[in-house]
PDB file of C-alpha atoms in Angstrom:
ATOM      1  CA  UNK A 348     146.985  53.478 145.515  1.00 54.00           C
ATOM      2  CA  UNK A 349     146.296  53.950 149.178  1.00 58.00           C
ATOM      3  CA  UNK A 350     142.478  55.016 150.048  1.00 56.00           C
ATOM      4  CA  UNK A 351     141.613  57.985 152.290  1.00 56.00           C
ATOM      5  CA  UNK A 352     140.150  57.562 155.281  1.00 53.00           C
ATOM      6  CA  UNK A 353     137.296  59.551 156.289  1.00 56.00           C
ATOM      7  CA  UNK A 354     138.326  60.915 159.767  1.00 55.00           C
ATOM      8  CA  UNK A 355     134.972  63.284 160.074  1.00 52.00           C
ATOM      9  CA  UNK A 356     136.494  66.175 158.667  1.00 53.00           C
ATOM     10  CA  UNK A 357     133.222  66.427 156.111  1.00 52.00           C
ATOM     11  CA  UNK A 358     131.439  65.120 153.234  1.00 50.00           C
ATOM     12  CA  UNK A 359     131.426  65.653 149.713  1.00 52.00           C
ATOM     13  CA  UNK A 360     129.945  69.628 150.348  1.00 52.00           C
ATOM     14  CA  UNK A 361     132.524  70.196 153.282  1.00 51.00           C
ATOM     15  CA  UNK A 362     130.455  70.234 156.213  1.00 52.00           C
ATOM     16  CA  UNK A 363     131.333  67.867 159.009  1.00 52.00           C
ATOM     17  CA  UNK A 364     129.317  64.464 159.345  1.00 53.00           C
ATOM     18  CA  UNK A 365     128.208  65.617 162.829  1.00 55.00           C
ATOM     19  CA  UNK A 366     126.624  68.627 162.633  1.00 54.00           C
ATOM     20  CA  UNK A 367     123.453  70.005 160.469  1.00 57.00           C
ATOM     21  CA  UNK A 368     123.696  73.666 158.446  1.00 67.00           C
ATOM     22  CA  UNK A 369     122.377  75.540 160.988  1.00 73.00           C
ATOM     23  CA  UNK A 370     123.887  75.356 164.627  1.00 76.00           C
ATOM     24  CA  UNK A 371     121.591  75.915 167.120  1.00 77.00           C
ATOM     25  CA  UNK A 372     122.433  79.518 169.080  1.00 72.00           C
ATOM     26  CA  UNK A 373     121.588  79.293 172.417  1.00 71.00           C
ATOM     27  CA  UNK A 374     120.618  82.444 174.521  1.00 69.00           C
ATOM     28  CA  UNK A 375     123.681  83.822 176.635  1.00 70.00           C
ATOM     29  CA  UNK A 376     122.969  83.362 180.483  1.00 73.00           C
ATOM     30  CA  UNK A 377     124.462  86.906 182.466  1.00 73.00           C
ATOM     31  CA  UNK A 378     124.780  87.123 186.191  1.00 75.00           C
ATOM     32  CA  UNK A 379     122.588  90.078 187.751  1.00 76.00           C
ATOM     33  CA  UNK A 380     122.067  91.781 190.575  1.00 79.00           C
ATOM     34  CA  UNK A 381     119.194  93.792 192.230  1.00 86.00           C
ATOM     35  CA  UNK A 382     122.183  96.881 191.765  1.00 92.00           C
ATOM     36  CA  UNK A 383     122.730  98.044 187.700  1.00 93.00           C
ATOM     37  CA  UNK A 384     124.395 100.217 185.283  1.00 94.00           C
ATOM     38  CA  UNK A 385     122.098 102.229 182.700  1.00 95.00           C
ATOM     39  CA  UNK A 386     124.246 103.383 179.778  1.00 96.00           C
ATOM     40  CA  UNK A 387     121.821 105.620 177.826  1.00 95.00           C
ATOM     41  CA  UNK A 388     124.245 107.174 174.310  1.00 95.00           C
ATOM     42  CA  UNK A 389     122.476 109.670 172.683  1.00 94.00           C
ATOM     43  CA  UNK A 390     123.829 110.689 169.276  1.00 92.00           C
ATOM     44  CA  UNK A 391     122.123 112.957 166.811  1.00 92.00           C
ATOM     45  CA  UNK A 392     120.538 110.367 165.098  1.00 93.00           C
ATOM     46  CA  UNK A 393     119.911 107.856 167.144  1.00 93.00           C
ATOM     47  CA  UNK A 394     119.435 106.481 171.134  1.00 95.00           C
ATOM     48  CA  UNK A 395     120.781 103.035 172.380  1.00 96.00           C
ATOM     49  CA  UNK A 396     120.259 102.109 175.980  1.00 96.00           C
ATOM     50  CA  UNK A 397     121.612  99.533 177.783  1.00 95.00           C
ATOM     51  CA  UNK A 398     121.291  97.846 181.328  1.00 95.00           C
ATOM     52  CA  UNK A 399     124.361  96.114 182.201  1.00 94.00           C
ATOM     53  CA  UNK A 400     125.333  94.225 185.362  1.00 92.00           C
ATOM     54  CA  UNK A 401     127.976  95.859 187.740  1.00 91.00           C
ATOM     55  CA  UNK A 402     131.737  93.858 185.468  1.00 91.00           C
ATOM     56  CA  UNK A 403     129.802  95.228 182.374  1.00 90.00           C
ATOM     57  CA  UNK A 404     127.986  92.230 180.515  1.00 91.00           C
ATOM     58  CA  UNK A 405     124.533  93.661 178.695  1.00 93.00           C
ATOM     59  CA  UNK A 406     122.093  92.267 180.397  1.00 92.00           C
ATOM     60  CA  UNK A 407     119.408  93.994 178.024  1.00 93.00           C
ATOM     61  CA  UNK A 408     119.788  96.514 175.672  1.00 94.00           C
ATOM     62  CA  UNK A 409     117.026  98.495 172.780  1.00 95.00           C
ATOM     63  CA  UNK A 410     117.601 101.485 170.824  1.00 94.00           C
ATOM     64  CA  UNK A 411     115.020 103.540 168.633  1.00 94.00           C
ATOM     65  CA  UNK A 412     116.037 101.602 165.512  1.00 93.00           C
ATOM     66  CA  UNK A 413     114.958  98.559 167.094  1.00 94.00           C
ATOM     67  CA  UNK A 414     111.635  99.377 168.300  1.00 92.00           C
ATOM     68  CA  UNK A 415     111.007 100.366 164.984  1.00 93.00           C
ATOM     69  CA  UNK A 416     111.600 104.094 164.011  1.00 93.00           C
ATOM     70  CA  UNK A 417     113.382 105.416 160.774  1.00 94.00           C
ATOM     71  CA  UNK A 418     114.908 108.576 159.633  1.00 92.00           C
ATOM     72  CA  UNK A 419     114.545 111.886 161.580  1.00 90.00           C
ATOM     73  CA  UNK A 420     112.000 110.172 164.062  1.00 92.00           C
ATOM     74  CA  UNK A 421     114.731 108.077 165.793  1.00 91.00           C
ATOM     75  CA  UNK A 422     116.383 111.241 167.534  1.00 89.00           C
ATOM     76  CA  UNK A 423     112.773 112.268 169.240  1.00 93.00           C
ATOM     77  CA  UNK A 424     112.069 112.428 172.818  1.00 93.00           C
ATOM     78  CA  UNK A 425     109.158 109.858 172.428  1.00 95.00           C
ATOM     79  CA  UNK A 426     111.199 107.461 170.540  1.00 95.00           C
ATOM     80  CA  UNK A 427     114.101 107.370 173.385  1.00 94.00           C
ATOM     81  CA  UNK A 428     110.740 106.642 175.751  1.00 94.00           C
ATOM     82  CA  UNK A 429     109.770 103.722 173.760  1.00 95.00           C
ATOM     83  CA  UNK A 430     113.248 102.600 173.756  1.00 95.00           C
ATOM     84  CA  UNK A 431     113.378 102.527 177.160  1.00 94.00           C
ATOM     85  CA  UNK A 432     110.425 101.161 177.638  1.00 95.00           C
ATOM     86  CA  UNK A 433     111.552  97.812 175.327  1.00 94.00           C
ATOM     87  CA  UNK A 434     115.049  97.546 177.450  1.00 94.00           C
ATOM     88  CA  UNK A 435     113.237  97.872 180.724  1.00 94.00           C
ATOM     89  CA  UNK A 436     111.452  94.502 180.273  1.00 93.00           C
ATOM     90  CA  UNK A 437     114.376  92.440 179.971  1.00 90.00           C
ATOM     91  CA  UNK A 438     115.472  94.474 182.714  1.00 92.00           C
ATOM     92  CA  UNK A 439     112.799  93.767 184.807  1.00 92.00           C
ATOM     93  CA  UNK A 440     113.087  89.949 183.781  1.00 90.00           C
ATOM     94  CA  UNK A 441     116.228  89.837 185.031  1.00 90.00           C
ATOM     95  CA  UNK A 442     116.034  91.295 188.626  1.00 90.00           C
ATOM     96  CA  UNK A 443     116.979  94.626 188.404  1.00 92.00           C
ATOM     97  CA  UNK A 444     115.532  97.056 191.146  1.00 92.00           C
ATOM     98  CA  UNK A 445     117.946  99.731 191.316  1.00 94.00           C
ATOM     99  CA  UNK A 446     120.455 101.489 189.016  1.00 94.00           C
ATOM    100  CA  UNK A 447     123.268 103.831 188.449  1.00 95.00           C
ATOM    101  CA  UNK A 448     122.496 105.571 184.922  1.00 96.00           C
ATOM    102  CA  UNK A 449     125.251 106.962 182.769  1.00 96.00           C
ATOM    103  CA  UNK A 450     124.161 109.674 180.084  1.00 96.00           C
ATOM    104  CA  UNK A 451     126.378 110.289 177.082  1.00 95.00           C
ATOM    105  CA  UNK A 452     126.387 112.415 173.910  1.00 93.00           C
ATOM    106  CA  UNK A 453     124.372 115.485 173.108  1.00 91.00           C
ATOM    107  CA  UNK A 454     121.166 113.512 172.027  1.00 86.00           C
ATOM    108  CA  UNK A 455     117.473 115.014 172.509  1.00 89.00           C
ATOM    109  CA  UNK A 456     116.017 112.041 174.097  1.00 89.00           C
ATOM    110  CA  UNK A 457     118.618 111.904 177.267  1.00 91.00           C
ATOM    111  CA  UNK A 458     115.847 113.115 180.059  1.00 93.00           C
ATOM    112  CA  UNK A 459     112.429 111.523 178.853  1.00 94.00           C
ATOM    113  CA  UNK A 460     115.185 107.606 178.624  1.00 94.00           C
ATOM    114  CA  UNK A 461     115.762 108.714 181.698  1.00 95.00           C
ATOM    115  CA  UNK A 462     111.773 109.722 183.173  1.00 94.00           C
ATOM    116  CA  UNK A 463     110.565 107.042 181.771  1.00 94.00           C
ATOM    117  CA  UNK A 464     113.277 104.170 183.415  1.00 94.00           C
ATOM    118  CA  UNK A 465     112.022 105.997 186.655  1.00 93.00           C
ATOM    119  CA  UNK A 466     108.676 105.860 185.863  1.00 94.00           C
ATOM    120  CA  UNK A 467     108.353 101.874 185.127  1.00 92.00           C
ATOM    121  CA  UNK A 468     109.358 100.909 188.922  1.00 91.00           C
ATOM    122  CA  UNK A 469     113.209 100.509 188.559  1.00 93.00           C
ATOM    123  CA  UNK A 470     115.173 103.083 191.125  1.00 94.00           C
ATOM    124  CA  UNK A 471     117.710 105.937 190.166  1.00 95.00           C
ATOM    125  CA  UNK A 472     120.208 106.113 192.770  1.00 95.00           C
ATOM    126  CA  UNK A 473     122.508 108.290 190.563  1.00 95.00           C
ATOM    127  CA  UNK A 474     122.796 110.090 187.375  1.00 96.00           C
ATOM    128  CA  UNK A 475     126.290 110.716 185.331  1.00 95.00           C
ATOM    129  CA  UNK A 476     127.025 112.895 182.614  1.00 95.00           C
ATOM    130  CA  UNK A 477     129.957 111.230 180.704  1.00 94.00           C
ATOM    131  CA  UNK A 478     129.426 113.482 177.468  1.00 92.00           C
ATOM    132  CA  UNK A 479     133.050 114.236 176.409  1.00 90.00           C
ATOM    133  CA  UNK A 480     133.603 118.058 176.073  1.00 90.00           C
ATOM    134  CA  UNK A 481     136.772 119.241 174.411  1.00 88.00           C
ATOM    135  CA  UNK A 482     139.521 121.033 175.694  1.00 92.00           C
ATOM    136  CA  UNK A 483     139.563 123.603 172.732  1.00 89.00           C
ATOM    137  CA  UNK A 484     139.784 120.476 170.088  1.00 89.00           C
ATOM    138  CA  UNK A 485     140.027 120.579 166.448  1.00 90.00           C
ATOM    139  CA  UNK A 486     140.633 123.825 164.997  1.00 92.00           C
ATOM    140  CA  UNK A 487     137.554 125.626 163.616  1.00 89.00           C
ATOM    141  CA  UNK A 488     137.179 125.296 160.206  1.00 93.00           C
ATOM    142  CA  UNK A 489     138.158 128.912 157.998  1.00 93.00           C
ATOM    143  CA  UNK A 490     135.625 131.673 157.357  1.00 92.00           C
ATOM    144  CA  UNK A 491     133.285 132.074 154.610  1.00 92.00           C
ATOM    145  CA  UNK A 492     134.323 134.702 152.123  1.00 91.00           C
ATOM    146  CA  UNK A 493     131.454 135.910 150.503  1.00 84.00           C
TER     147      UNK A 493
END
């Protein structure tokens, strides 16, 4: 009867001899830029923004959900303000001093994200409207016979 050997591929509960439970995350490092992206998406329910360096990578991102509103109160004009408020710190942090912002989506916060990421000392040097509009799209659903 030949014995194992034990070649560090775990113990007795599977984990490997090396390591602990928990593996320590460590905090992505992203190359900025004093020139950004804003990509502001505002749904019906909800606003996410997100400053992003010029290839794409978030370099900080909030939405109303995160800075702590529920329900119905997420798709308010003051909650989009907050939100940008809490992604224009890391923003800050990072170096940012001018951006490009893109708006998409039909949302009610899209102007006060946008006052209020002028407002906090970051410049605007453009604003785009990517909402998609359809070319006559899905066909309308039939009429109500009452």
């Amino acid at each position: 009867m030949a014995k194992a050997s034990n070649t560090g591929q775990g113990g007795k509960d599977g984990q490997s001899s090396g390591q602990s439970a928990k593996s320590v995350v460590r905090k992505r490092v992203v190359k900025t830029d004093s020139n950004a992206d804003v990509h502001i998406n505002a749904t019906f329910n909800n606003i996410i923004i997100s400053f992003t360096n010029k290839q794409g990578q978030v370099v900080s991102a909030s939405s109303a959900g995160k800075v702590g509103f529920r329900g119905s109160k997420k798709n308010t004009p003051y909650a989009s303000q907050q939100a940008a408020m809490d992604a224009v710190k890391g923003a800050i942090d990072s170096g940012i001093k001018r951006v490009t912002v893109y708006v998409k989506g039909p949302g009610t916060g899209r102007e006060s994200a946008i006052r209020q990421i002028s407002q906090s000392g970051i410049a605007i040097a453009e604003i785009r409207d990517l909402t998609p509009l359809p070319h006559n799209g899905c066909r309308a659903p039939k009429k109500r016979r009452v």
